[in-house]
Amino acid sequence: GAVVSQHPSRVICKSGTSVKIECRSLDFQATTMFWYRQFPKQSLMLMATSNEGSKATYEQGVEKDKFLINHASLTLSTLTVTSAHPEDSSFYICSASRDRGLGQPQHFGDGTRLSIL
Amino acid sequence: GENVEQHPSTLSVQEGDSAVIKCTYSDSASNYFPWYKQELGKGPQLIIDIRSNVGEKKDQRIAVTLNKTAKHFSLHITETQPEDSAVYFCAASKEIYNQGGKLIFGQGTELSVKP
């Protein structure tokens, strides 16, 4: 079945550090990938839509300069949290679906737990 | 904007009983409705989905029903087992051909199945 791999699974770093998270579709091509943020006991909030070969589309209220997205190939999207602060601590999850018609479900990675000290 | 309401937020059942989770969506153009199960510390896992041209879909102990007129869809789990305990999310999407449609998630239901 479809697999989405996310790396790293956990990051602990100091305030002011930039952190890069990778999302890979392992056995299918994905022109579009999605990045979500989830706080404890809450739902997934879409942050941005990552488009291969073009700029990401950010949801309202998400800072483009804070959360840099690069979708350099059909199987890899990266999210960089720049100059991270404690309020950026959260669970970040990516998803991807096959580029083939309709009815292709989104498959999620296992998330990255980001803790900023 | 688009919105998905999910109820209940918590649900506790005895092993073997049925569990029902309900969602309502606001955008009548939504045409795809997946359900995800999320275990602690993991990403959501797709358990079943339904498209707007279908009223009901079943996969073993899990079924989903869709009422387009009322903009309601529900997840039904029969013969619940302790391993069904998790957080369940409904979602709605407007699919675009050859592209993934963005998912709008409900608030989640924490299901607890007691042995």
Short mmCIF file of N, CA and C in Angstrom, two decimals, chain A residues 10-103:
data_model
loop_
_atom_site.label_atom_id
_atom_site.label_comp_id
_atom_site.label_asym_id
_atom_site.label_seq_id
_atom_site.Cartn_x
_atom_site.Cartn_y
_atom_site.Cartn_z
N ARG A 10 11.09 13.15 15.90
CA ARG A 10 11.09 14.04 17.06
C ARG A 10 12.31 14.95 17.00
N VAL A 11 12.09 16.21 17.34
CA VAL A 11 13.17 17.19 17.38
C VAL A 11 13.03 18.02 18.64
N ILE A 12 14.14 18.14 19.36
CA ILE A 12 14.19 19.05 20.51
C ILE A 12 15.34 20.01 20.25
N CYS A 13 15.07 21.31 20.25
CA CYS A 13 16.14 22.25 19.96
C CYS A 13 15.91 23.57 20.68
N LYS A 14 16.92 24.38 20.63
CA LYS A 14 16.88 25.66 21.33
C LYS A 14 16.13 26.71 20.52
N SER A 15 15.60 27.68 21.22
CA SER A 15 14.90 28.80 20.59
C SER A 15 15.85 29.52 19.63
N GLY A 16 15.35 29.87 18.45
CA GLY A 16 16.15 30.55 17.45
C GLY A 16 16.70 29.63 16.38
N THR A 17 16.62 28.34 16.61
CA THR A 17 17.11 27.35 15.64
C THR A 17 16.11 27.18 14.51
N SER A 18 16.61 26.86 13.32
CA SER A 18 15.72 26.49 12.21
C SER A 18 15.70 24.98 12.10
N VAL A 19 14.53 24.43 11.84
CA VAL A 19 14.35 22.97 11.82
C VAL A 19 13.71 22.57 10.50
N LYS A 20 14.29 21.56 9.84
CA LYS A 20 13.74 21.07 8.58
C LYS A 20 13.10 19.70 8.79
N ILE A 21 11.89 19.55 8.27
CA ILE A 21 11.17 18.27 8.33
C ILE A 21 10.94 17.78 6.90
N GLU A 22 11.22 16.50 6.69
CA GLU A 22 11.06 15.92 5.35
C GLU A 22 9.83 15.03 5.27
N CYS A 23 9.17 15.07 4.12
CA CYS A 23 8.01 14.21 3.86
C CYS A 23 8.22 13.55 2.51
N ARG A 24 8.24 12.22 2.52
CA ARG A 24 8.47 11.48 1.27
C ARG A 24 7.34 10.52 0.99
N SER A 25 6.91 10.49 -0.27
CA SER A 25 6.01 9.43 -0.70
C SER A 25 6.90 8.31 -1.24
N LEU A 26 6.79 7.14 -0.63
CA LEU A 26 7.77 6.08 -0.90
C LEU A 26 7.47 5.26 -2.15
N ASP A 27 6.23 5.11 -2.50
CA ASP A 27 5.93 4.23 -3.64
C ASP A 27 4.95 4.85 -4.63
N PHE A 28 4.84 6.18 -4.61
CA PHE A 28 3.99 6.83 -5.60
C PHE A 28 4.43 8.27 -5.78
N GLN A 29 4.03 8.84 -6.89
CA GLN A 29 4.34 10.25 -7.15
C GLN A 29 3.21 11.13 -6.64
N ALA A 30 3.58 12.26 -6.08
CA ALA A 30 2.60 13.16 -5.50
C ALA A 30 2.94 14.60 -5.90
N THR A 31 2.17 15.13 -6.85
CA THR A 31 2.37 16.53 -7.22
C THR A 31 2.02 17.45 -6.07
N THR A 32 1.05 17.02 -5.28
CA THR A 32 0.56 17.84 -4.17
C THR A 32 0.74 17.11 -2.85
N MET A 33 1.32 17.79 -1.90
CA MET A 33 1.41 17.29 -0.54
C MET A 33 0.86 18.36 0.39
N PHE A 34 0.49 17.96 1.57
CA PHE A 34 -0.12 18.88 2.52
C PHE A 34 0.62 18.84 3.84
N TRP A 35 0.68 19.99 4.49
CA TRP A 35 1.30 20.08 5.81
C TRP A 35 0.26 20.54 6.82
N TYR A 36 0.20 19.78 7.94
CA TYR A 36 -0.75 20.06 9.00
C TYR A 36 -0.01 20.29 10.31
N ARG A 37 -0.69 20.95 11.21
CA ARG A 37 -0.18 21.15 12.55
C ARG A 37 -1.27 20.68 13.52
N GLN A 38 -0.86 20.01 14.57
CA GLN A 38 -1.82 19.48 15.53
C GLN A 38 -1.34 19.74 16.95
N PHE A 39 -2.16 20.43 17.73
CA PHE A 39 -1.88 20.65 19.14
C PHE A 39 -2.53 19.52 19.93
N PRO A 40 -2.04 19.27 21.17
CA PRO A 40 -2.57 18.16 21.97
C PRO A 40 -4.08 18.23 22.11
N LYS A 41 -4.72 17.10 21.94
CA LYS A 41 -6.15 16.96 22.10
C LYS A 41 -6.96 17.78 21.09
N GLN A 42 -6.31 18.19 20.01
CA GLN A 42 -7.02 18.98 19.01
C GLN A 42 -6.96 18.33 17.64
N SER A 43 -7.69 18.91 16.71
CA SER A 43 -7.76 18.37 15.36
C SER A 43 -6.56 18.82 14.53
N LEU A 44 -6.50 18.33 13.32
CA LEU A 44 -5.43 18.72 12.39
C LEU A 44 -5.83 20.03 11.70
N MET A 45 -4.91 20.97 11.70
CA MET A 45 -5.15 22.24 11.03
C MET A 45 -4.24 22.34 9.82
N LEU A 46 -4.82 22.50 8.65
CA LEU A 46 -4.02 22.61 7.43
C LEU A 46 -3.21 23.90 7.47
N MET A 47 -1.91 23.77 7.25
CA MET A 47 -1.05 24.93 7.21
C MET A 47 -0.84 25.40 5.77
N ALA A 48 -0.55 24.45 4.89
CA ALA A 48 -0.21 24.83 3.52
C ALA A 48 -0.31 23.64 2.59
N THR A 49 -0.50 23.94 1.33
CA THR A 49 -0.50 22.95 0.27
C THR A 49 0.79 23.11 -0.51
N SER A 50 1.53 22.03 -0.60
CA SER A 50 2.83 22.04 -1.26
C SER A 50 2.67 21.53 -2.69
N ASN A 51 3.09 22.33 -3.66
CA ASN A 51 2.94 21.99 -5.07
C ASN A 51 4.31 21.81 -5.71
N GLU A 52 4.52 20.65 -6.31
CA GLU A 52 5.81 20.37 -6.95
C GLU A 52 6.08 21.38 -8.06
N GLY A 53 7.23 22.00 -7.99
CA GLY A 53 7.64 22.92 -9.04
C GLY A 53 7.06 24.31 -8.96
N SER A 54 6.28 24.59 -7.93
CA SER A 54 5.74 25.93 -7.79
C SER A 54 5.63 26.30 -6.31
N LYS A 55 5.20 27.53 -6.06
CA LYS A 55 5.14 28.00 -4.68
C LYS A 55 4.01 27.32 -3.92
N ALA A 56 4.23 27.17 -2.63
CA ALA A 56 3.20 26.58 -1.78
C ALA A 56 2.06 27.57 -1.58
N THR A 57 0.90 27.02 -1.30
CA THR A 57 -0.27 27.83 -0.99
C THR A 57 -0.52 27.74 0.50
N TYR A 58 -0.47 28.88 1.19
CA TYR A 58 -0.59 28.91 2.63
C TYR A 58 -2.02 29.25 3.06
N GLU A 59 -2.44 28.64 4.16
CA GLU A 59 -3.75 28.96 4.72
C GLU A 59 -3.68 30.30 5.44
N GLN A 60 -4.83 30.89 5.60
CA GLN A 60 -4.91 32.20 6.25
C GLN A 60 -4.33 32.10 7.66
N GLY A 61 -3.49 33.07 7.99
CA GLY A 61 -2.92 33.12 9.33
C GLY A 61 -1.60 32.38 9.47
N VAL A 62 -1.18 31.66 8.46
CA VAL A 62 0.10 30.95 8.52
C VAL A 62 1.17 31.82 7.90
N GLU A 63 2.26 32.06 8.64
CA GLU A 63 3.32 32.94 8.17
C GLU A 63 4.21 32.24 7.14
N LYS A 64 4.24 32.76 5.94
CA LYS A 64 5.03 32.16 4.87
C LYS A 64 6.52 32.20 5.18
N ASP A 65 6.96 33.28 5.81
CA ASP A 65 8.39 33.42 6.07
C ASP A 65 8.83 32.59 7.27
N LYS A 66 7.90 32.19 8.08
CA LYS A 66 8.21 31.36 9.24
C LYS A 66 8.24 29.87 8.84
N PHE A 67 7.31 29.48 8.01
CA PHE A 67 7.19 28.08 7.61
C PHE A 67 7.47 27.97 6.11
N LEU A 68 8.73 27.65 5.80
CA LEU A 68 9.16 27.59 4.40
C LEU A 68 8.92 26.19 3.85
N ILE A 69 8.27 26.11 2.71
CA ILE A 69 7.96 24.82 2.10
C ILE A 69 8.64 24.74 0.74
N ASN A 70 9.29 23.60 0.53
CA ASN A 70 9.95 23.33 -0.75
C ASN A 70 9.51 21.95 -1.24
N HIS A 71 9.01 21.90 -2.46
CA HIS A 71 8.54 20.62 -3.04
C HIS A 71 9.35 20.40 -4.30
N ALA A 72 10.58 19.92 -4.10
CA ALA A 72 11.56 19.90 -5.18
C ALA A 72 11.38 18.74 -6.15
N SER A 73 10.70 17.68 -5.71
CA SER A 73 10.50 16.53 -6.59
C SER A 73 9.12 15.96 -6.35
N LEU A 74 8.76 15.00 -7.16
CA LEU A 74 7.42 14.41 -7.06
C LEU A 74 7.27 13.48 -5.86
N THR A 75 8.35 13.28 -5.10
CA THR A 75 8.26 12.40 -3.95
C THR A 75 8.77 13.04 -2.66
N LEU A 76 9.12 14.31 -2.70
CA LEU A 76 9.70 14.94 -1.51
C LEU A 76 9.21 16.37 -1.34
N SER A 77 8.70 16.64 -0.14
CA SER A 77 8.38 18.01 0.27
C SER A 77 9.06 18.25 1.61
N THR A 78 9.56 19.46 1.81
CA THR A 78 10.18 19.78 3.11
C THR A 78 9.51 21.02 3.70
N LEU A 79 9.42 20.99 5.03
CA LEU A 79 8.91 22.12 5.80
C LEU A 79 10.03 22.59 6.71
N THR A 80 10.42 23.84 6.59
CA THR A 80 11.45 24.40 7.47
C THR A 80 10.81 25.44 8.38
N VAL A 81 10.92 25.19 9.67
CA VAL A 81 10.45 26.15 10.66
C VAL A 81 11.63 27.05 10.98
N THR A 82 11.56 28.28 10.56
CA THR A 82 12.71 29.19 10.71
C THR A 82 12.66 29.92 12.04
N SER A 83 13.83 30.09 12.63
CA SER A 83 13.95 30.81 13.90
C SER A 83 12.83 30.39 14.86
N ALA A 84 12.82 29.10 15.16
CA ALA A 84 11.72 28.54 15.96
C ALA A 84 11.72 29.08 17.38
N HIS A 85 10.52 29.27 17.92
CA HIS A 85 10.32 29.72 19.29
C HIS A 85 9.41 28.73 20.00
N PRO A 86 9.35 28.79 21.32
CA PRO A 86 8.53 27.82 22.06
C PRO A 86 7.09 27.70 21.56
N GLU A 87 6.51 28.77 21.07
CA GLU A 87 5.13 28.70 20.59
C GLU A 87 4.99 27.91 19.29
N ASP A 88 6.11 27.60 18.66
CA ASP A 88 6.09 26.76 17.45
C ASP A 88 6.10 25.28 17.80
N SER A 89 6.27 24.97 19.07
CA SER A 89 6.25 23.57 19.50
C SER A 89 4.90 22.96 19.17
N SER A 90 4.91 21.84 18.49
CA SER A 90 3.67 21.21 18.05
C SER A 90 3.98 19.88 17.39
N PHE A 91 2.94 19.23 16.92
CA PHE A 91 3.05 17.99 16.14
C PHE A 91 2.76 18.36 14.70
N TYR A 92 3.75 18.17 13.83
CA TYR A 92 3.61 18.54 12.42
C TYR A 92 3.46 17.25 11.60
N ILE A 93 2.44 17.22 10.74
CA ILE A 93 2.14 16.01 9.98
C ILE A 93 1.98 16.37 8.50
N CYS A 94 2.52 15.53 7.64
CA CYS A 94 2.34 15.75 6.21
C CYS A 94 1.46 14.65 5.63
N SER A 95 0.91 14.92 4.47
CA SER A 95 0.13 13.91 3.77
C SER A 95 0.35 14.04 2.27
N ALA A 96 0.03 12.96 1.55
CA ALA A 96 0.17 12.96 0.10
C ALA A 96 -0.82 11.97 -0.49
N SER A 97 -1.20 12.24 -1.73
CA SER A 97 -2.07 11.29 -2.44
C SER A 97 -1.54 11.11 -3.86
N ARG A 98 -1.87 9.98 -4.45
CA ARG A 98 -1.41 9.69 -5.81
C ARG A 98 -2.01 10.69 -6.80
N ASP A 99 -1.23 11.04 -7.80
CA ASP A 99 -1.73 11.91 -8.85
C ASP A 99 -2.42 11.06 -9.90
N ARG A 100 -3.66 10.67 -9.64
CA ARG A 100 -4.32 9.82 -10.62
C ARG A 100 -5.83 9.94 -10.47
N GLY A 101 -6.45 10.82 -11.26
CA GLY A 101 -7.90 10.91 -11.28
C GLY A 101 -8.50 11.36 -9.97
N LEU A 102 -9.62 10.76 -9.64
CA LEU A 102 -10.34 11.09 -8.42
C LEU A 102 -10.32 9.90 -7.47
N GLY A 103 -10.70 10.14 -6.25
CA GLY A 103 -10.82 9.05 -5.29
C GLY A 103 -9.50 8.53 -4.77
#
